[in-house]
């Protein structure tokens, strides 16, 4: 596995054509959104970026190149109107530090559905939503997009229910729905509780040991820059339905950590088995695509 430095942004087109394709990106300042926005700008899109904090958005070099709106989807976002013919890349979600929170079902699910429904009722023709590999629950081995989800967590159940609601909405509103399930990722802006973020923090502190699980889980990991590029590719691909952005190559968490330590050129002992394995994930699962 090669870990590449995460640039703050890719080269942007200084002068977008007046006929630039309009696209709305929700969650633009989130872990994935901040990497997606510059890719869309570089491809000539007129980006309308949505986020909860204008101050946070201003920290990104792409801020002056987009039309930014400060919107909290958990509140009332019905006043926002998309440009005619816009696409929507929906990356927003709340409480991502607690997958077990009932807020995913009780608050995030209805607010996200209400927002997307509002968007398609006002002219959005293509909707891409970021799903999650956790929708598959305890299924093991290589998993293809057509596999039926079996979510066990409130977060995953809420995502799966949103997918089903939007499929029903298609019977009343004419729009394309691309449901893209994401696997694991790492890079600039990642959740500080993720294993690599905790490892990086331990390295920065100069810790001599790193506590972790047994590390034998097999997972599917990609740099967040590759995930962002995969989402843009899915946006521009023909057709609709569920798909994956994944590496299709499993790697053990222990190997992932060991390679990270080696790349940093430090000496650190692993305290394996300190934490139990998560009870909401199988020991081995990774993404596969329909063509594989």
C-alpha atoms as a printed R data frame, in Angstrom:
    type eleno elety resid chain resno       x       y       z
1   ATOM     1    CA   UNK     A     1   0.000   0.000   0.000
2   ATOM     2    CA   UNK     A     2   1.343   3.413  -0.940
3   ATOM     3    CA   UNK     A     3   0.379   6.379   1.201
4   ATOM     4    CA   UNK     A     4   0.540   9.595  -0.796
5   ATOM     5    CA   UNK     A     5   0.571  13.101   0.578
6   ATOM     6    CA   UNK     A     6  -2.864  14.705   0.431
7   ATOM     7    CA   UNK     A     7  -2.721  18.023  -1.466
8   ATOM     8    CA   UNK     A     8  -5.028  20.739  -0.198
9   ATOM     9    CA   UNK     A     9  -6.447  21.132  -3.677
10  ATOM    10    CA   UNK     A    10  -5.900  20.260  -7.305
11  ATOM    11    CA   UNK     A    11  -5.306  22.905  -9.990
12  ATOM    12    CA   UNK     A    12  -8.507  24.856 -10.554
13  ATOM    13    CA   UNK     A    13  -9.733  26.337 -13.791
14  ATOM    14    CA   UNK     A    14  -9.358  30.085 -13.320
15  ATOM    15    CA   UNK     A    15 -12.163  30.966 -15.735
16  ATOM    16    CA   UNK     A    16 -15.130  28.624 -15.880
17  ATOM    17    CA   UNK     A    17 -17.166  28.785 -19.093
18  ATOM    18    CA   UNK     A    18 -20.582  30.384 -18.814
19  ATOM    19    CA   UNK     A    19 -22.172  27.083 -19.824
20  ATOM    20    CA   UNK     A    20 -20.496  25.181 -16.962
21  ATOM    21    CA   UNK     A    21 -22.542  22.246 -15.712
22  ATOM    22    CA   UNK     A    22 -24.219  23.122 -12.385
23  ATOM    23    CA   UNK     A    23 -23.795  20.719  -9.482
24  ATOM    24    CA   UNK     A    24 -24.741  20.940  -5.821
25  ATOM    25    CA   UNK     A    25 -22.397  19.252  -3.329
26  ATOM    26    CA   UNK     A    26 -23.824  18.760   0.153
27  ATOM    27    CA   UNK     A    27 -21.335  18.068   2.916
28  ATOM    28    CA   UNK     A    28 -18.745  20.008   0.909
29  ATOM    29    CA   UNK     A    29 -16.500  20.657   3.924
30  ATOM    30    CA   UNK     A    30 -16.607  17.072   5.204
31  ATOM    31    CA   UNK     A    31 -13.902  14.422   4.941
32  ATOM    32    CA   UNK     A    32 -14.833  13.443   1.380
33  ATOM    33    CA   UNK     A    33 -16.474  16.644   0.179
34  ATOM    34    CA   UNK     A    34 -13.381  18.790   0.643
35  ATOM    35    CA   UNK     A    35 -11.565  16.496  -1.812
36  ATOM    36    CA   UNK     A    36 -14.459  16.184  -4.266
37  ATOM    37    CA   UNK     A    37 -15.050  19.912  -4.788
38  ATOM    38    CA   UNK     A    38 -11.669  20.717  -6.441
39  ATOM    39    CA   UNK     A    39 -12.033  17.714  -8.762
40  ATOM    40    CA   UNK     A    40 -15.417  18.978  -9.943
41  ATOM    41    CA   UNK     A    41 -14.058  22.496 -10.438
42  ATOM    42    CA   UNK     A    42 -11.151  21.137 -12.441
43  ATOM    43    CA   UNK     A    43 -13.626  19.299 -14.679
44  ATOM    44    CA   UNK     A    44 -15.510  22.497 -15.441
45  ATOM    45    CA   UNK     A    45 -18.515  22.207 -13.139
46  ATOM    46    CA   UNK     A    46 -20.160  25.253 -11.585
47  ATOM    47    CA   UNK     A    47 -20.137  24.063  -7.979
48  ATOM    48    CA   UNK     A    48 -22.715  25.134  -5.413
49  ATOM    49    CA   UNK     A    49 -21.220  23.931  -2.127
50  ATOM    50    CA   UNK     A    50 -23.344  23.354   0.971
51  ATOM    51    CA   UNK     A    51 -22.016  23.079   4.507
52  ATOM    52    CA   UNK     A    52 -22.823  23.933   8.096
53  ATOM    53    CA   UNK     A    53 -19.982  26.416   8.585
54  ATOM    54    CA   UNK     A    54 -18.866  29.210   6.289
55  ATOM    55    CA   UNK     A    55 -15.791  29.704   8.472
56  ATOM    56    CA   UNK     A    56 -14.808  26.086   7.906
57  ATOM    57    CA   UNK     A    57 -15.375  26.445   4.174
58  ATOM    58    CA   UNK     A    58 -13.147  29.523   4.004
59  ATOM    59    CA   UNK     A    59 -10.199  27.393   5.134
60  ATOM    60    CA   UNK     A    60 -10.188  25.622   1.759
61  ATOM    61    CA   UNK     A    61  -8.511  27.045  -1.324
62  ATOM    62    CA   UNK     A    62 -11.558  26.199  -3.432
63  ATOM    63    CA   UNK     A    63 -13.871  28.456  -1.408
64  ATOM    64    CA   UNK     A    64 -13.489  31.489  -3.705
65  ATOM    65    CA   UNK     A    65 -14.275  29.340  -6.747
66  ATOM    66    CA   UNK     A    66 -17.680  28.060  -5.552
67  ATOM    67    CA   UNK     A    67 -21.059  29.440  -4.589
68  ATOM    68    CA   UNK     A    68 -21.143  28.479  -0.910
69  ATOM    69    CA   UNK     A    69 -24.326  28.283   1.163
70  ATOM    70    CA   UNK     A    70 -24.325  27.776   4.926
71  ATOM    71    CA   UNK     A    71 -27.052  25.190   5.473
72  ATOM    72    CA   UNK     A    72 -27.740  22.675   8.234
73  ATOM    73    CA   UNK     A    73 -29.824  19.852   6.777
74  ATOM    74    CA   UNK     A    74 -31.123  19.002  10.256
75  ATOM    75    CA   UNK     A    75 -32.842  22.381  10.235
76  ATOM    76    CA   UNK     A    76 -35.020  23.869   7.524
77  ATOM    77    CA   UNK     A    77 -33.181  23.754   4.181
78  ATOM    78    CA   UNK     A    78 -36.291  24.165   2.008
79  ATOM    79    CA   UNK     A    79 -35.369  27.755   1.183
80  ATOM    80    CA   UNK     A    80 -32.404  26.644  -0.924
81  ATOM    81    CA   UNK     A    81 -33.188  26.362  -4.639
82  ATOM    82    CA   UNK     A    82 -30.910  24.560  -7.114
83  ATOM    83    CA   UNK     A    83 -30.125  25.929 -10.542
84  ATOM    84    CA   UNK     A    84 -32.202  24.391 -13.361
85  ATOM    85    CA   UNK     A    85 -30.719  21.116 -14.583
86  ATOM    86    CA   UNK     A    86 -28.387  20.729 -11.614
87  ATOM    87    CA   UNK     A    87 -26.944  17.468 -10.434
88  ATOM    88    CA   UNK     A    88 -26.670  16.657  -6.732
89  ATOM    89    CA   UNK     A    89 -23.783  14.864  -5.035
90  ATOM    90    CA   UNK     A    90 -25.101  14.193  -1.540
91  ATOM    91    CA   UNK     A    91 -22.263  13.582   0.910
92  ATOM    92    CA   UNK     A    92 -23.776  15.136   4.046
93  ATOM    93    CA   UNK     A    93 -24.619  13.125   7.172
94  ATOM    94    CA   UNK     A    94 -24.464  13.700  10.923
95  ATOM    95    CA   UNK     A    95 -23.174  11.808  13.999
96  ATOM    96    CA   UNK     A    96 -20.513   9.867  12.111
97  ATOM    97    CA   UNK     A    97 -18.568   9.356  15.343
98  ATOM    98    CA   UNK     A    98 -21.349   7.157  16.749
99  ATOM    99    CA   UNK     A    99 -22.766   4.556  14.377
100 ATOM   100    CA   UNK     A   100 -25.042   3.223  17.129
101 ATOM   101    CA   UNK     A   101 -26.858   6.497  17.774
102 ATOM   102    CA   UNK     A   102 -30.597   6.376  17.136
103 ATOM   103    CA   UNK     A   103 -30.302   9.908  15.757
104 ATOM   104    CA   UNK     A   104 -29.414   8.332  12.404
105 ATOM   105    CA   UNK     A   105 -32.927   6.877  12.198
106 ATOM   106    CA   UNK     A   106 -34.832   9.500  14.123
107 ATOM   107    CA   UNK     A   107 -33.224  12.699  12.818
108 ATOM   108    CA   UNK     A   108 -30.764  12.228   9.949
109 ATOM   109    CA   UNK     A   109 -32.915   9.883   7.857
110 ATOM   110    CA   UNK     A   110 -36.024  12.117   7.618
111 ATOM   111    CA   UNK     A   111 -34.012  15.335   7.189
112 ATOM   112    CA   UNK     A   112 -31.835  13.902   4.414
113 ATOM   113    CA   UNK     A   113 -34.823  12.444   2.583
114 ATOM   114    CA   UNK     A   114 -36.704  15.727   2.899
115 ATOM   115    CA   UNK     A   115 -33.740  17.648   1.458
116 ATOM   116    CA   UNK     A   116 -33.196  15.316  -1.518
117 ATOM   117    CA   UNK     A   117 -36.921  15.229  -2.282
118 ATOM   118    CA   UNK     A   118 -36.963  19.039  -2.264
119 ATOM   119    CA   UNK     A   119 -34.047  19.066  -4.688
120 ATOM   120    CA   UNK     A   120 -35.611  16.735  -7.253
121 ATOM   121    CA   UNK     A   121 -38.953  18.526  -6.986
122 ATOM   122    CA   UNK     A   122 -37.122  21.689  -8.013
123 ATOM   123    CA   UNK     A   123 -35.325  20.383 -11.071
124 ATOM   124    CA   UNK     A   124 -32.375  18.209 -10.016
125 ATOM   125    CA   UNK     A   125 -32.141  15.429 -12.603
126 ATOM   126    CA   UNK     A   126 -29.293  13.274 -11.266
127 ATOM   127    CA   UNK     A   127 -28.758  12.382  -7.608
128 ATOM   128    CA   UNK     A   128 -25.633  10.619  -6.364
129 ATOM   129    CA   UNK     A   129 -25.705   9.613  -2.703
130 ATOM   130    CA   UNK     A   130 -22.778   8.273  -0.682
131 ATOM   131    CA   UNK     A   131 -23.841   5.015   0.930
132 ATOM   132    CA   UNK     A   132 -21.722   2.815   3.177
133 ATOM   133    CA   UNK     A   133 -20.263  -0.677   3.162
134 ATOM   134    CA   UNK     A   134 -21.766  -1.068   6.647
135 ATOM   135    CA   UNK     A   135 -25.120  -1.561   4.923
136 ATOM   136    CA   UNK     A   136 -23.981  -5.156   4.310
137 ATOM   137    CA   UNK     A   137 -23.877  -5.954   8.018
138 ATOM   138    CA   UNK     A   138 -22.161  -9.249   8.892
139 ATOM   139    CA   UNK     A   139 -21.729 -10.528   5.337
140 ATOM   140    CA   UNK     A   140 -18.228 -11.891   4.706
141 ATOM   141    CA   UNK     A   141 -15.847 -12.069   1.770
142 ATOM   142    CA   UNK     A   142 -15.969 -10.083  -1.475
143 ATOM   143    CA   UNK     A   143 -19.256  -8.195  -1.736
144 ATOM   144    CA   UNK     A   144 -20.793  -6.972  -4.975
145 ATOM   145    CA   UNK     A   145 -23.106  -3.980  -5.369
146 ATOM   146    CA   UNK     A   146 -26.127  -6.134  -6.205
147 ATOM   147    CA   UNK     A   147 -25.832  -7.976  -2.858
148 ATOM   148    CA   UNK     A   148 -28.871  -7.369  -0.641
149 ATOM   149    CA   UNK     A   149 -27.953  -5.189   2.374
150 ATOM   150    CA   UNK     A   150 -28.390  -6.620   5.868
151 ATOM   151    CA   UNK     A   151 -27.616  -3.636   8.134
152 ATOM   152    CA   UNK     A   152 -27.209  -4.134  11.869
153 ATOM   153    CA   UNK     A   153 -26.289  -0.591  12.974
154 ATOM   154    CA   UNK     A   154 -28.699   2.373  13.154
155 ATOM   155    CA   UNK     A   155 -26.377   4.348  10.858
156 ATOM   156    CA   UNK     A   156 -26.297   1.615   8.228
157 ATOM   157    CA   UNK     A   157 -30.028   0.947   8.566
158 ATOM   158    CA   UNK     A   158 -30.774   4.648   8.061
159 ATOM   159    CA   UNK     A   159 -28.642   4.769   4.926
160 ATOM   160    CA   UNK     A   160 -30.326   1.660   3.518
161 ATOM   161    CA   UNK     A   161 -33.784   3.045   4.297
162 ATOM   162    CA   UNK     A   162 -32.904   6.322   2.593
163 ATOM   163    CA   UNK     A   163 -31.937   4.346  -0.513
164 ATOM   164    CA   UNK     A   164 -35.287   2.554  -0.449
165 ATOM   165    CA   UNK     A   165 -37.219   5.792   0.074
166 ATOM   166    CA   UNK     A   166 -35.494   7.429  -2.882
167 ATOM   167    CA   UNK     A   167 -36.272   4.421  -5.063
168 ATOM   168    CA   UNK     A   168 -39.960   4.857  -4.187
169 ATOM   169    CA   UNK     A   169 -39.663   8.583  -4.898
170 ATOM   170    CA   UNK     A   170 -38.511   7.733  -8.422
171 ATOM   171    CA   UNK     A   171 -42.018   6.423  -9.112
172 ATOM   172    CA   UNK     A   172 -43.300   9.994  -8.643
173 ATOM   173    CA   UNK     A   173 -40.323  12.114  -9.725
174 ATOM   174    CA   UNK     A   174 -38.230  11.606 -12.835
175 ATOM   175    CA   UNK     A   175 -34.556  11.529 -11.793
176 ATOM   176    CA   UNK     A   176 -31.527   9.242 -11.977
177 ATOM   177    CA   UNK     A   177 -30.381   7.740  -8.673
178 ATOM   178    CA   UNK     A   178 -26.791   6.618  -8.180
179 ATOM   179    CA   UNK     A   179 -26.239   4.936  -4.811
180 ATOM   180    CA   UNK     A   180 -22.490   4.591  -4.257
181 ATOM   181    CA   UNK     A   181 -21.405   2.513  -1.268
182 ATOM   182    CA   UNK     A   182 -18.032   3.552   0.102
183 ATOM   183    CA   UNK     A   183 -15.598   1.297   1.921
184 ATOM   184    CA   UNK     A   184 -12.822   2.382   4.262
185 ATOM   185    CA   UNK     A   185 -10.633   5.380   3.535
186 ATOM   186    CA   UNK     A   186  -7.868   7.449   5.052
187 ATOM   187    CA   UNK     A   187  -6.282  10.840   4.526
188 ATOM   188    CA   UNK     A   188  -6.539  14.528   5.326
189 ATOM   189    CA   UNK     A   189  -9.638  15.334   7.367
190 ATOM   190    CA   UNK     A   190 -10.376  11.783   8.543
191 ATOM   191    CA   UNK     A   191 -12.225  10.980  11.750
192 ATOM   192    CA   UNK     A   192  -9.710  11.378  14.622
193 ATOM   193    CA   UNK     A   193 -11.073   8.135  16.116
194 ATOM   194    CA   UNK     A   194 -10.150   6.053  13.043
195 ATOM   195    CA   UNK     A   195  -7.229   3.675  13.448
196 ATOM   196    CA   UNK     A   196  -4.801   5.514  11.170
197 ATOM   197    CA   UNK     A   197  -5.675   8.904  12.636
198 ATOM   198    CA   UNK     A   198  -4.991   7.540  16.127
199 ATOM   199    CA   UNK     A   199  -1.761   5.983  14.892
200 ATOM   200    CA   UNK     A   200  -0.603   9.252  13.318
201 ATOM   201    CA   UNK     A   201  -1.365  11.082  16.567
202 ATOM   202    CA   UNK     A   202   0.659   8.495  18.518
203 ATOM   203    CA   UNK     A   203   3.573   8.908  16.100
204 ATOM   204    CA   UNK     A   204   3.411  12.698  16.434
205 ATOM   205    CA   UNK     A   205   3.521  12.346  20.232
206 ATOM   206    CA   UNK     A   206   6.531  10.072  20.004
207 ATOM   207    CA   UNK     A   207   4.753   7.128  21.650
208 ATOM   208    CA   UNK     A   208   6.778   3.918  21.845
209 ATOM   209    CA   UNK     A   209   3.719   1.625  21.686
210 ATOM   210    CA   UNK     A   210   0.369   1.613  19.916
211 ATOM   211    CA   UNK     A   211  -2.636  -0.175  21.363
212 ATOM   212    CA   UNK     A   212  -5.012  -1.840  18.910
213 ATOM   213    CA   UNK     A   213  -7.132  -4.916  18.297
214 ATOM   214    CA   UNK     A   214  -5.635  -8.196  17.173
215 ATOM   215    CA   UNK     A   215  -5.413  -6.648  13.721
216 ATOM   216    CA   UNK     A   216  -6.419  -9.741  11.744
217 ATOM   217    CA   UNK     A   217  -9.524  -8.148  10.238
218 ATOM   218    CA   UNK     A   218  -9.432  -7.918   6.440
219 ATOM   219    CA   UNK     A   219 -10.747  -4.608   5.115
220 ATOM   220    CA   UNK     A   220 -10.896  -2.593   1.899
221 ATOM   221    CA   UNK     A   221  -8.966   0.700   2.169
222 ATOM   222    CA   UNK     A   222  -8.386   3.578  -0.248
223 ATOM   223    CA   UNK     A   223  -6.837   7.044   0.057
224 ATOM   224    CA   UNK     A   224  -9.615   9.619   0.290
225 ATOM   225    CA   UNK     A   225  -8.321  11.253  -2.916
226 ATOM   226    CA   UNK     A   226  -9.053   7.999  -4.790
227 ATOM   227    CA   UNK     A   227 -12.508   7.821  -3.198
228 ATOM   228    CA   UNK     A   228 -13.240  11.385  -4.349
229 ATOM   229    CA   UNK     A   229 -12.089  10.551  -7.882
230 ATOM   230    CA   UNK     A   230 -14.238   7.407  -7.843
231 ATOM   231    CA   UNK     A   231 -17.312   9.406  -6.886
232 ATOM   232    CA   UNK     A   232 -16.763  11.853  -9.748
233 ATOM   233    CA   UNK     A   233 -16.326   8.896 -12.123
234 ATOM   234    CA   UNK     A   234 -19.606   7.382 -10.909
235 ATOM   235    CA   UNK     A   235 -21.336  10.749 -11.299
236 ATOM   236    CA   UNK     A   236 -20.320  10.922 -14.950
237 ATOM   237    CA   UNK     A   237 -20.900   7.264 -15.785
238 ATOM   238    CA   UNK     A   238 -24.080   6.226 -17.613
239 ATOM   239    CA   UNK     A   239 -26.892   4.402 -15.887
240 ATOM   240    CA   UNK     A   240 -27.981   4.283 -12.284
241 ATOM   241    CA   UNK     A   241 -28.359   1.936  -9.353
242 ATOM   242    CA   UNK     A   242 -26.019   0.736  -6.599
243 ATOM   243    CA   UNK     A   243 -22.260   0.673  -7.121
244 ATOM   244    CA   UNK     A   244 -19.024   0.654  -5.137
245 ATOM   245    CA   UNK     A   245 -15.984   2.820  -4.747
246 ATOM   246    CA   UNK     A   246 -13.450   0.323  -3.439
247 ATOM   247    CA   UNK     A   247  -9.985  -1.125  -3.969
248 ATOM   248    CA   UNK     A   248 -11.286  -4.711  -4.307
249 ATOM   249    CA   UNK     A   249  -8.071  -5.740  -2.499
250 ATOM   250    CA   UNK     A   250  -8.323  -6.766   1.162
251 ATOM   251    CA   UNK     A   251  -5.606  -5.807   3.642
252 ATOM   252    CA   UNK     A   252  -5.329  -6.710   7.317
253 ATOM   253    CA   UNK     A   253  -5.544  -3.882   9.829
254 ATOM   254    CA   UNK     A   254  -2.237  -5.067  11.313
255 ATOM   255    CA   UNK     A   255  -0.464  -4.830   7.963
256 ATOM   256    CA   UNK     A   256  -2.057  -1.425   7.324
257 ATOM   257    CA   UNK     A   257  -0.693  -0.146  10.644
258 ATOM   258    CA   UNK     A   258   2.733  -1.736  10.177
259 ATOM   259    CA   UNK     A   259   3.134  -0.193   6.727
260 ATOM   260    CA   UNK     A   260   2.147   3.203   8.081
261 ATOM   261    CA   UNK     A   261   4.769   2.961  10.831
262 ATOM   262    CA   UNK     A   262   7.399   1.896   8.312
263 ATOM   263    CA   UNK     A   263   6.572   4.821   6.028
264 ATOM   264    CA   UNK     A   264   7.012   7.238   8.900
265 ATOM   265    CA   UNK     A   265  10.405   5.696   9.646
266 ATOM   266    CA   UNK     A   266   9.785   5.308  13.375
267 ATOM   267    CA   UNK     A   267  10.117   2.465  15.852
268 ATOM   268    CA   UNK     A   268   6.883   1.527  17.579
269 ATOM   269    CA   UNK     A   269   5.708  -1.680  19.225
270 ATOM   270    CA   UNK     A   270   2.161  -2.865  18.622
271 ATOM   271    CA   UNK     A   271   0.150  -3.877  21.665
272 ATOM   272    CA   UNK     A   272  -2.063  -6.326  19.796
273 ATOM   273    CA   UNK     A   273  -5.339  -7.494  21.310
274 ATOM   274    CA   UNK     A   274  -5.680  -4.534  23.676
275 ATOM   275    CA   UNK     A   275  -9.063  -3.663  22.144
276 ATOM   276    CA   UNK     A   276 -11.731  -6.249  21.216
277 ATOM   277    CA   UNK     A   277 -12.795  -6.709  17.629
278 ATOM   278    CA   UNK     A   278 -15.878  -4.637  16.684
279 ATOM   279    CA   UNK     A   279 -19.047  -6.678  17.062
280 ATOM   280    CA   UNK     A   280 -20.816  -4.950  14.170
281 ATOM   281    CA   UNK     A   281 -18.376  -5.987  11.433
282 ATOM   282    CA   UNK     A   282 -17.355  -9.386  10.047
283 ATOM   283    CA   UNK     A   283 -13.701 -10.398  10.299
284 ATOM   284    CA   UNK     A   284 -13.236 -10.247   6.544
285 ATOM   285    CA   UNK     A   285 -15.094  -8.283   3.887
286 ATOM   286    CA   UNK     A   286 -14.126  -6.116   0.969
287 ATOM   287    CA   UNK     A   287 -15.686  -4.569  -2.083
288 ATOM   288    CA   UNK     A   288 -16.065  -6.062  -5.528
289 ATOM   289    CA   UNK     A   289 -17.625  -4.573  -8.622
290 ATOM   290    CA   UNK     A   290 -20.228  -6.055 -10.955
291 ATOM   291    CA   UNK     A   291 -17.638  -6.744 -13.633
292 ATOM   292    CA   UNK     A   292 -15.413  -8.775 -11.284
